[in-house]
Coordinates of C-alpha atoms in Angstrom, one line a residue:
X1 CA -11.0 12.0 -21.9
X2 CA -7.5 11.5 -22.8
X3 CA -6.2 10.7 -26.1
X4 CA -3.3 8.8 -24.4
X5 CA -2.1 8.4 -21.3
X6 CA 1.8 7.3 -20.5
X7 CA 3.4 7.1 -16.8
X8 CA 6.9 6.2 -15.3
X9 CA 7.8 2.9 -13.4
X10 CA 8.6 1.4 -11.5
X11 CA 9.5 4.8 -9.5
X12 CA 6.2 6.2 -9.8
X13 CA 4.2 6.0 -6.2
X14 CA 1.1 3.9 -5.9
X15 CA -2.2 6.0 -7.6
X16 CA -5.3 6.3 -5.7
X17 CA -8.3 9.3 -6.1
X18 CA -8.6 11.4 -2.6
X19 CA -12.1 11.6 -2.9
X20 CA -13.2 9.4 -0.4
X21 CA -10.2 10.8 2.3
X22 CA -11.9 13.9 2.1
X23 CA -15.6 12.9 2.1
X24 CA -16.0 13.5 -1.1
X25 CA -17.7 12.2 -4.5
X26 CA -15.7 11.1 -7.7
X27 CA -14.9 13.9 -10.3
X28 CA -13.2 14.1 -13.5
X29 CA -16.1 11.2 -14.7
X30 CA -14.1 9.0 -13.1
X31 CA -17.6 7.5 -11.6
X32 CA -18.3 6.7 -15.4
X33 CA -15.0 6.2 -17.0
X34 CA -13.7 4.0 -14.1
X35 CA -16.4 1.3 -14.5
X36 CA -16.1 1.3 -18.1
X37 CA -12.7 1.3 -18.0
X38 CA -11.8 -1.3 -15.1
X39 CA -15.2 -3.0 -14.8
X40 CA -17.6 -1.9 -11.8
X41 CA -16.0 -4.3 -9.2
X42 CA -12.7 -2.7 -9.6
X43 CA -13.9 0.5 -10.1
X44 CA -16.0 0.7 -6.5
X45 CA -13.1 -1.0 -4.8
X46 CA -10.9 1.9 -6.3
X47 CA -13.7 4.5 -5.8
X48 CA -14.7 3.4 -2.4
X49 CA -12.0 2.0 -0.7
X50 CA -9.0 4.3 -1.7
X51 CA -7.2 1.5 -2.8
X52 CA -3.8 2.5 -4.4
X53 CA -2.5 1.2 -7.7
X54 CA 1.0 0.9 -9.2
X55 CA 1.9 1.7 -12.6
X56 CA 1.6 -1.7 -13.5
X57 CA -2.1 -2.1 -12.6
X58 CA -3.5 1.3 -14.3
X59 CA -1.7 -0.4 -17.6
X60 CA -3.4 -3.6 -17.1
X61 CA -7.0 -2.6 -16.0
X62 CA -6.4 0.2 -18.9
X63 CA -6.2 3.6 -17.0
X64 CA -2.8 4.3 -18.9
X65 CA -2.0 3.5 -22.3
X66 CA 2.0 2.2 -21.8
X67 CA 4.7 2.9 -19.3
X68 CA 7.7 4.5 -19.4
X69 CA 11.0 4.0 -17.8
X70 CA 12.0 7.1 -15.6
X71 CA 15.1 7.5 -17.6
X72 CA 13.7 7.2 -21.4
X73 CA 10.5 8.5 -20.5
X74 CA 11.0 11.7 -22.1
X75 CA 12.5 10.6 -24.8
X76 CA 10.6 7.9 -25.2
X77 CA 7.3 10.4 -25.4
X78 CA 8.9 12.4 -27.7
X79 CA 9.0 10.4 -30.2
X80 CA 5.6 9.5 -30.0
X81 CA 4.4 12.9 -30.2
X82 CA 6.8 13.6 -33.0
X83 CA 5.1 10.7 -35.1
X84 CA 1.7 11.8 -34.4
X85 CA 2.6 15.4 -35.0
X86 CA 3.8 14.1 -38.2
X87 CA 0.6 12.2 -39.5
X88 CA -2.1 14.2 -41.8
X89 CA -3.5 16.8 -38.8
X90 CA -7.4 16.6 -40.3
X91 CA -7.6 12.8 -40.5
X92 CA -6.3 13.0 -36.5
X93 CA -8.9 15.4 -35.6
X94 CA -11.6 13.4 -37.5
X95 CA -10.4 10.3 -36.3
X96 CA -10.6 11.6 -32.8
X97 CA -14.0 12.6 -33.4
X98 CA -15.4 9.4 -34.5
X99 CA -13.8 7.5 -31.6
X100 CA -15.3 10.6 -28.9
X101 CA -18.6 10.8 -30.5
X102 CA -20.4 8.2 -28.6
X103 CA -19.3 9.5 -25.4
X104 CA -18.6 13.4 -25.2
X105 CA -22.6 13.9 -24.3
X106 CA -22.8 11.5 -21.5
X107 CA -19.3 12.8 -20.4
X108 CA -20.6 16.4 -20.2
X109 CA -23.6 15.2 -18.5
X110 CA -21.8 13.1 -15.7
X111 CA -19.4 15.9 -15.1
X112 CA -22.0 18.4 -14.5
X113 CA -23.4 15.5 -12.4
X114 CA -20.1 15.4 -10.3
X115 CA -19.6 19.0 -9.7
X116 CA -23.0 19.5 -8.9
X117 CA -22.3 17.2 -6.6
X118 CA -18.5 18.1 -5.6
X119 CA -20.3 22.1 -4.6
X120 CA -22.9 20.0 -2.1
X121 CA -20.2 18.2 -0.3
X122 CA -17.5 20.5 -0.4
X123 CA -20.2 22.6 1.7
X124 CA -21.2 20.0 4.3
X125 CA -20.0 19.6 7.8
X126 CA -18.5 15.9 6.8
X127 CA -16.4 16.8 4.1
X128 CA -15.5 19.8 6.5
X129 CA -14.4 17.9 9.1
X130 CA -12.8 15.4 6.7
X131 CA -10.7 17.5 5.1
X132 CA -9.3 19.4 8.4
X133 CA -8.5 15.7 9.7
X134 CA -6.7 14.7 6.6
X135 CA -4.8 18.6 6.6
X136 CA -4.0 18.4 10.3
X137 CA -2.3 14.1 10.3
X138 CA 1.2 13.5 11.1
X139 CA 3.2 12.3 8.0
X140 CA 4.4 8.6 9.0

């Protein structure tokens, strides 16, 4: 779980999660931040359907915090980080905390959830057969 999260636009290519291309399962606790985040419709049709996104729509359905043109976008970042670098460090920390609290257990438990899960499939004959399919494709 991010603190913030900042992309480029519009040059930055359509996001999507490979998970489903390659027979397997969310990870990252996308299969809990996603629904929380986007709402469960949105989420499944992300999840499920490998349907990509542009910048635009992670800002709107909250995946990223603010976009950045390619041009400013380190600049732009910069001074971000150089005003949060510049605020009392403790009161950050604690801040962050408080905001985290409610979740970090329930995060730890979904991603031990998802790896558990990620070992399984990685192992079966599906996800195999998935992956050498997706490996062996001609780029269009």
């Amino acid at each position: 779980m991010t603190s913030v999260t900042w992309c480029t636009a519009p040059t930055t290519p359509p996001s999507r999660p490979p998970s489903s291309v390659w027979a397997s399962p969310p990870e990252g606790c996308s299969s809990y931040l996603f629904p929380r985040t986007m709402g469960f419709a949105k989420a499944n049709e992300m999840l499920l359907t490998e349907r990509q996104i542009s910048a635009q729509e992670a800002c709107d359905n909250g995946l990223v915090t603010r976009i950045f043109p390619v041009d400013t976008f380190k600049a732009e970042v910069d001074k971000v980080v150089q005003h949060m670098a510049s605020l009392p460090p403790q009161s950050m920390m604690i801040s962050k905390a408080l905001i985290r609290h409610e979740h970090i257990n329930k995060l730890l438990e979904v991603n031990k959830r998802e790896c558990e899960t990620l070992r399984s499939r990685w192992l079966s004959d599906e996800c195999m057969t998935a992956i050498m399919n997706f490996l062996s494709r001609k780029k269009k």
